[in-house]
PDB file of C-alpha atoms in Angstrom:
ATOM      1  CA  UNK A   1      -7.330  18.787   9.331  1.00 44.00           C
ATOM      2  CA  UNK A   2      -9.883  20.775   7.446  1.00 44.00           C
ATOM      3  CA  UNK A   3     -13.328  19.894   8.989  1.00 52.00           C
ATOM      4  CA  UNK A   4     -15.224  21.198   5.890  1.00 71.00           C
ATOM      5  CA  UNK A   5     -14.927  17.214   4.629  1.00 82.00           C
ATOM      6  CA  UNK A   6     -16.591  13.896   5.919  1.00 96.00           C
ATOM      7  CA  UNK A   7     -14.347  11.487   4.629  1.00 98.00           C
ATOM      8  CA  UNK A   8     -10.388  11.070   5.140  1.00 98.00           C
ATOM      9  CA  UNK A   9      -9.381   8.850   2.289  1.00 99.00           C
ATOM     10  CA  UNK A  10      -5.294   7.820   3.258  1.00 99.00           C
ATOM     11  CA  UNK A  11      -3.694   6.162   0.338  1.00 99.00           C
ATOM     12  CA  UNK A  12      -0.604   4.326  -0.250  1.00 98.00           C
ATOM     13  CA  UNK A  13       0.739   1.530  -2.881  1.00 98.00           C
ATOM     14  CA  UNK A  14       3.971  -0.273  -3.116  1.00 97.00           C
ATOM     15  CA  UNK A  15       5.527  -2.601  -6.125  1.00 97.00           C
ATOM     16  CA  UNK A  16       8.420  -4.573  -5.184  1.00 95.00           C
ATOM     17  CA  UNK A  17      10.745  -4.783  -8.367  1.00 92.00           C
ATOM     18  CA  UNK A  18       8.830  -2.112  -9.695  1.00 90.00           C
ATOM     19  CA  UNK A  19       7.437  -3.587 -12.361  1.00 96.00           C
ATOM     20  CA  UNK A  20       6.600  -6.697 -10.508  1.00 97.00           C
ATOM     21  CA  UNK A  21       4.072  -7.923  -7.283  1.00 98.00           C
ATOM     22  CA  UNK A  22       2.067  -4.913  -6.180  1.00 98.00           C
ATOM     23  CA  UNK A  23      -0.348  -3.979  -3.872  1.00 99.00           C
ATOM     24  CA  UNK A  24      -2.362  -0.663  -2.531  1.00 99.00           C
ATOM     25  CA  UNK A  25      -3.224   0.153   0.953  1.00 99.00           C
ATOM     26  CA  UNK A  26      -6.750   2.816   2.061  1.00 99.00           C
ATOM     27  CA  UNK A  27      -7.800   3.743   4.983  1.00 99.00           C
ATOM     28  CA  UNK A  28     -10.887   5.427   5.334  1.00 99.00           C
ATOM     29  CA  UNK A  29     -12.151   8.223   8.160  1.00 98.00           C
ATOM     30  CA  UNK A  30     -15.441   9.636   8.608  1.00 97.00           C
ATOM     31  CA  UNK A  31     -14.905  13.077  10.174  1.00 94.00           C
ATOM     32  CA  UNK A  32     -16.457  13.420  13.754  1.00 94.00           C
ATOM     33  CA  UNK A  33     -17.128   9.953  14.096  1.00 94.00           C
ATOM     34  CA  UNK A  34     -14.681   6.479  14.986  1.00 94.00           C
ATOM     35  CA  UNK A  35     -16.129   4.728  11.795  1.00 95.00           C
ATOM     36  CA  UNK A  36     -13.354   3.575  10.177  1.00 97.00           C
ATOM     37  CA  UNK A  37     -13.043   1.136   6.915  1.00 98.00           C
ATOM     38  CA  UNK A  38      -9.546  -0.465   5.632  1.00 99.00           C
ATOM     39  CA  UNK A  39      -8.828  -2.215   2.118  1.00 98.00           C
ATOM     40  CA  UNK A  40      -5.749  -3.597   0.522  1.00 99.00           C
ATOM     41  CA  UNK A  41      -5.588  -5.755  -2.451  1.00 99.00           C
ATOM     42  CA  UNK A  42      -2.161  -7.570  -4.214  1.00 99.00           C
ATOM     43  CA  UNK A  43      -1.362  -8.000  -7.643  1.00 98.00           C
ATOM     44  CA  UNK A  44       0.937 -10.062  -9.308  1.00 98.00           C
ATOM     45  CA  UNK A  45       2.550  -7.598 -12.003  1.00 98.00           C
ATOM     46  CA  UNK A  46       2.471  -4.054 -11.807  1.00 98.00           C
ATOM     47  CA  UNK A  47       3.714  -0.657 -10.572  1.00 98.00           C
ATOM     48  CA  UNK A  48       4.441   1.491  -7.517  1.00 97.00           C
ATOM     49  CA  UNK A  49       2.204   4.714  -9.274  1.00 98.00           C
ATOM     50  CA  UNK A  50      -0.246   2.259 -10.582  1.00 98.00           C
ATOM     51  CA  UNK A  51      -1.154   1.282  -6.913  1.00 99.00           C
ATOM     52  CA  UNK A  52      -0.767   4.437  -5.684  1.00 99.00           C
ATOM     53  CA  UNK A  53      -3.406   5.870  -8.180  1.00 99.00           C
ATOM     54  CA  UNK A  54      -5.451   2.538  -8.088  1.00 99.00           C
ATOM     55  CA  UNK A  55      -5.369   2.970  -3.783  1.00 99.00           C
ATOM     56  CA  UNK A  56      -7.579   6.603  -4.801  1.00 99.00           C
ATOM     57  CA  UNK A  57     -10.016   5.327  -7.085  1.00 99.00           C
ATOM     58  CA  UNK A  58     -11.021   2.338  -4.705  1.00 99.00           C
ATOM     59  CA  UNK A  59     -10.814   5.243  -1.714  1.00 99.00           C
ATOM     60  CA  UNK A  60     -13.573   7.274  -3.625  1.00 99.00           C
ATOM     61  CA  UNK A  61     -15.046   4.293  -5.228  1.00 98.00           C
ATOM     62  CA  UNK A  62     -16.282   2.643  -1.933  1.00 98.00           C
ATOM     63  CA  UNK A  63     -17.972   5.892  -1.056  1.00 97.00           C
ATOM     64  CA  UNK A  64     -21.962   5.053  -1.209  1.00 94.00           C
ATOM     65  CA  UNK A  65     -23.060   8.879  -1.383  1.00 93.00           C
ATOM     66  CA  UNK A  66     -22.315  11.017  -4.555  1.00 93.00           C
ATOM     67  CA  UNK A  67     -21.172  14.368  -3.488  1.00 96.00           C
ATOM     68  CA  UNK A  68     -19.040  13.603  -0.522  1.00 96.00           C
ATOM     69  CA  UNK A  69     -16.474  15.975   0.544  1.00 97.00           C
ATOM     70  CA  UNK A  70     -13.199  13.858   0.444  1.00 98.00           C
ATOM     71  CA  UNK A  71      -9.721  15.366   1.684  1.00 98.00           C
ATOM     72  CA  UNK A  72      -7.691  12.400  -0.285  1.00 99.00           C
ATOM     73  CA  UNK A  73      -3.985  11.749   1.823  1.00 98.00           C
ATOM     74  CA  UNK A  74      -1.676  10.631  -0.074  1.00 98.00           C
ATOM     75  CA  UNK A  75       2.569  10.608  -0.535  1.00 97.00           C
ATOM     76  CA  UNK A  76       2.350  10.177  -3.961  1.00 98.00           C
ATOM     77  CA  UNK A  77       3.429  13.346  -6.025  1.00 98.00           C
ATOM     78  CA  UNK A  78       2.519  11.621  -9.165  1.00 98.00           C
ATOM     79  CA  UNK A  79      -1.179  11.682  -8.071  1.00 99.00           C
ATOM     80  CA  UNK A  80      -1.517  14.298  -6.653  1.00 98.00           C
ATOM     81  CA  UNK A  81       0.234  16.834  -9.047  1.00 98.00           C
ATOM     82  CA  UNK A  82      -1.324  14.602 -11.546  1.00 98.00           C
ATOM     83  CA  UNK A  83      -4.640  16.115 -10.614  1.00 99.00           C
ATOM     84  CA  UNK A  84      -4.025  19.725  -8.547  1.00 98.00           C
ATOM     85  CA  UNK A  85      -1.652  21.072 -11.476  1.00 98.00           C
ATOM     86  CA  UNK A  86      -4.521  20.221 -14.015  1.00 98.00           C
ATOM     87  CA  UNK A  87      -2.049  17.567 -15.483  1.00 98.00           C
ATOM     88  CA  UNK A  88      -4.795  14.494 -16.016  1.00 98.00           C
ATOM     89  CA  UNK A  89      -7.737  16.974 -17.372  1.00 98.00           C
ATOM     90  CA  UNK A  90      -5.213  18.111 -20.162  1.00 98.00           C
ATOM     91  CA  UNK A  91      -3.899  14.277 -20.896  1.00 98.00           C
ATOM     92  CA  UNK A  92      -7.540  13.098 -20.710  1.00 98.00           C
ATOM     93  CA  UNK A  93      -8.426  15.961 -23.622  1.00 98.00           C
ATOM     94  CA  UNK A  94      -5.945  14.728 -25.750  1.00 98.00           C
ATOM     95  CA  UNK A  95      -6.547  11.319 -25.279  1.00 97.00           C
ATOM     96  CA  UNK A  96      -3.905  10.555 -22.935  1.00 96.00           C
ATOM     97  CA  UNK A  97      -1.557  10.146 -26.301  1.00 95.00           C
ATOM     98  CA  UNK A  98       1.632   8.559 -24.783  1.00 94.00           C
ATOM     99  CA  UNK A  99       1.213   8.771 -20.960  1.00 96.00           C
ATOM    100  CA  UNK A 100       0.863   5.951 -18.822  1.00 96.00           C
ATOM    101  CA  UNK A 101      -1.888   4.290 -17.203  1.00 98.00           C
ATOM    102  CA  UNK A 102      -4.856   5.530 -18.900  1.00 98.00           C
ATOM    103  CA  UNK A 103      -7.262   2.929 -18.229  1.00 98.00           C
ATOM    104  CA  UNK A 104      -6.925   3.984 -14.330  1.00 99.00           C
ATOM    105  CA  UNK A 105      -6.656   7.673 -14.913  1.00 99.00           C
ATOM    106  CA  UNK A 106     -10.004   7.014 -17.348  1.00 98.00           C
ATOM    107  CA  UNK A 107     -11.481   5.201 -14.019  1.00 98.00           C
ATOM    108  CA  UNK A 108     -10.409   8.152 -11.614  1.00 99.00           C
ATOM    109  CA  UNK A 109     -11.864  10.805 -13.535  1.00 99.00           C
ATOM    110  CA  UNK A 110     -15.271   9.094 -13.627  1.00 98.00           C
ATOM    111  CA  UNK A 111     -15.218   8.811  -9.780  1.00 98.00           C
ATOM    112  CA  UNK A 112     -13.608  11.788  -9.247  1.00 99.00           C
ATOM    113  CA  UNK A 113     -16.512  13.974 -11.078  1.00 98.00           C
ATOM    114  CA  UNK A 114     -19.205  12.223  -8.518  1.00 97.00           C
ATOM    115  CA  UNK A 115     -17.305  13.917  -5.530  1.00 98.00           C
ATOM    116  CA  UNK A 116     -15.825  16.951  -3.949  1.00 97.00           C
ATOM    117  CA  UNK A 117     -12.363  16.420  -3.522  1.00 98.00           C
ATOM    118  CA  UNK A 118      -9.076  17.775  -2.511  1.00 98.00           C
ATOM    119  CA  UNK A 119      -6.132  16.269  -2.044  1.00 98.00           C
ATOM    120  CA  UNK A 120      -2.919  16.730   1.111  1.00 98.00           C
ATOM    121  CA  UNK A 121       0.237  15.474   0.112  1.00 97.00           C
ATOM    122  CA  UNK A 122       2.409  13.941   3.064  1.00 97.00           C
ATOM    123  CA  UNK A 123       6.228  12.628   3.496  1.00 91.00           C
ATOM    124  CA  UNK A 124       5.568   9.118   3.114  1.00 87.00           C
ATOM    125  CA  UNK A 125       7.709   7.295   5.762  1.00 82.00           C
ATOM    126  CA  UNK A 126       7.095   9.914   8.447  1.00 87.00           C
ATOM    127  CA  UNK A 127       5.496   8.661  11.187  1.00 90.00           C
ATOM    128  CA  UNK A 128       2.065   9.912  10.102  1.00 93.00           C
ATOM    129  CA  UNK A 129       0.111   6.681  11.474  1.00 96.00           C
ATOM    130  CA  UNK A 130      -2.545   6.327   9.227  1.00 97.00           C
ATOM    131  CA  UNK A 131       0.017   6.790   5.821  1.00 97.00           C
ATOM    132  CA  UNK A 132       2.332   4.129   7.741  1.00 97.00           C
ATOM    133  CA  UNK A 133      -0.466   1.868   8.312  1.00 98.00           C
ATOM    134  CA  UNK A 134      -1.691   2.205   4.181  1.00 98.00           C
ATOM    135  CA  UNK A 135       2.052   1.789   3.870  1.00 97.00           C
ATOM    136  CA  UNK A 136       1.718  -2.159   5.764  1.00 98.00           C
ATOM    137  CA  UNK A 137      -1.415  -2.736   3.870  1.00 98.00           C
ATOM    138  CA  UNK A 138       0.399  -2.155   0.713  1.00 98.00           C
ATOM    139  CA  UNK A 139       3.139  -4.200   1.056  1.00 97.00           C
ATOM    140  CA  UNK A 140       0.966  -7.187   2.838  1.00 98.00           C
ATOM    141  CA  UNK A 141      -1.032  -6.904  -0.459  1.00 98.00           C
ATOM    142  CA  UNK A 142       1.872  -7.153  -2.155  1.00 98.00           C
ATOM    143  CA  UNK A 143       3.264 -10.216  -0.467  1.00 97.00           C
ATOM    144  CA  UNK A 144       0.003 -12.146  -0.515  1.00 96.00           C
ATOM    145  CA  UNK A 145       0.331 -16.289  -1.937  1.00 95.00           C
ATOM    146  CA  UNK A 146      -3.198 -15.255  -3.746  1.00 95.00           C
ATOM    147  CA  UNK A 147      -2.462 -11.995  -5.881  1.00 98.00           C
ATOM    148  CA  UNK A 148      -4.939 -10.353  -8.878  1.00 98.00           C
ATOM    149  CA  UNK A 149      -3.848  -9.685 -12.344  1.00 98.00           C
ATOM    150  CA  UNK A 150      -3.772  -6.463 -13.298  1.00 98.00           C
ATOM    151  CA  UNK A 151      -4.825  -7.008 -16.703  1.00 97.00           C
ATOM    152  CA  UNK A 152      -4.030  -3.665 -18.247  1.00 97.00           C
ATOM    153  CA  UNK A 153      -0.809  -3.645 -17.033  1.00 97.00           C
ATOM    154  CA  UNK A 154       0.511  -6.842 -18.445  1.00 96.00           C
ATOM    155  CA  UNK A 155      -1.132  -6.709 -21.817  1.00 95.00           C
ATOM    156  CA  UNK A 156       0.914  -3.348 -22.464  1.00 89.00           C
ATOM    157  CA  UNK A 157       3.967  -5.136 -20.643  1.00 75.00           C
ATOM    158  CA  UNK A 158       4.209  -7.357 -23.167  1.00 64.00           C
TER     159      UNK A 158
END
């Protein structure tokens, strides 16, 4: 992997029903170092790119330093095209009329400004051990007795 960036944010979400209990899986890497930071967190009602987005923000979000270098992993082509073809800088200037998720997209963009980062996409279900291990964080989260409402979500499910 490119050693131009500190940080090795792995990402993954799941939603089982899709819309229904969710939950997003991060690992973190700093580069040259065995420091090493996992989160995961369920909700209730929600969806599969909803995590998968939400698993980037709290990536980037956790990072205490503005300016980091981030390589952001991730199988999710609805992130990631989201943001290398341009997609969420055009939705964002015409007030994201009509696409989903806003209030995350909104959240990413503020985070996503503070840092330099670039973004791998991977096969998920692959064998690549750190994706498969976002992958079991994900659905843990997901299957938790104690899971979050995701607020947005289920005001505009209604």
């Amino acid at each position: 992997m490119n050693t131009n960036h500190q940080v090795h944010i792995y990402t993954d979400g799941a939603a089982k029903g899709n819309p229904g209990p969710g939950g997003y899986g991060v690992v973190m890497e700093w580069v040259g170092t065995a420091y090493r930071k996992e989160f995961f967190e369920g909700f209730r009602l929600t969806t599969n790119n909803r995590m998968e987005l939400l698993a980037v923000i709290v990536g980037l979000e956790k990072l205490k330093m503005a300016n980091t270098r981030v390589l952001v992993v991730s199988d999710s082509k609805y992130v990631i095209d989201s943001v290398v073809k341009g997609w969420v800088f055009g939705w964002e200037k015409k007030g994201y009329t009509g696409k989903k998720n806003p209030d995350l997209w909104k959240r990413f963009l503020v985070i996503y400004r503070m840092h330099k980062v670039d973004f791998k996409w991977i096969k998920g279900h692959n064998n690549h051990p750190q994706n498969e291990r976002c992958d079991e964080l994900a659905v843990r989260a997901a299957t938790q007795k104690q899971l979050s409402v995701d607020a947005y979500y289920e005001s505009e499910a209604k």
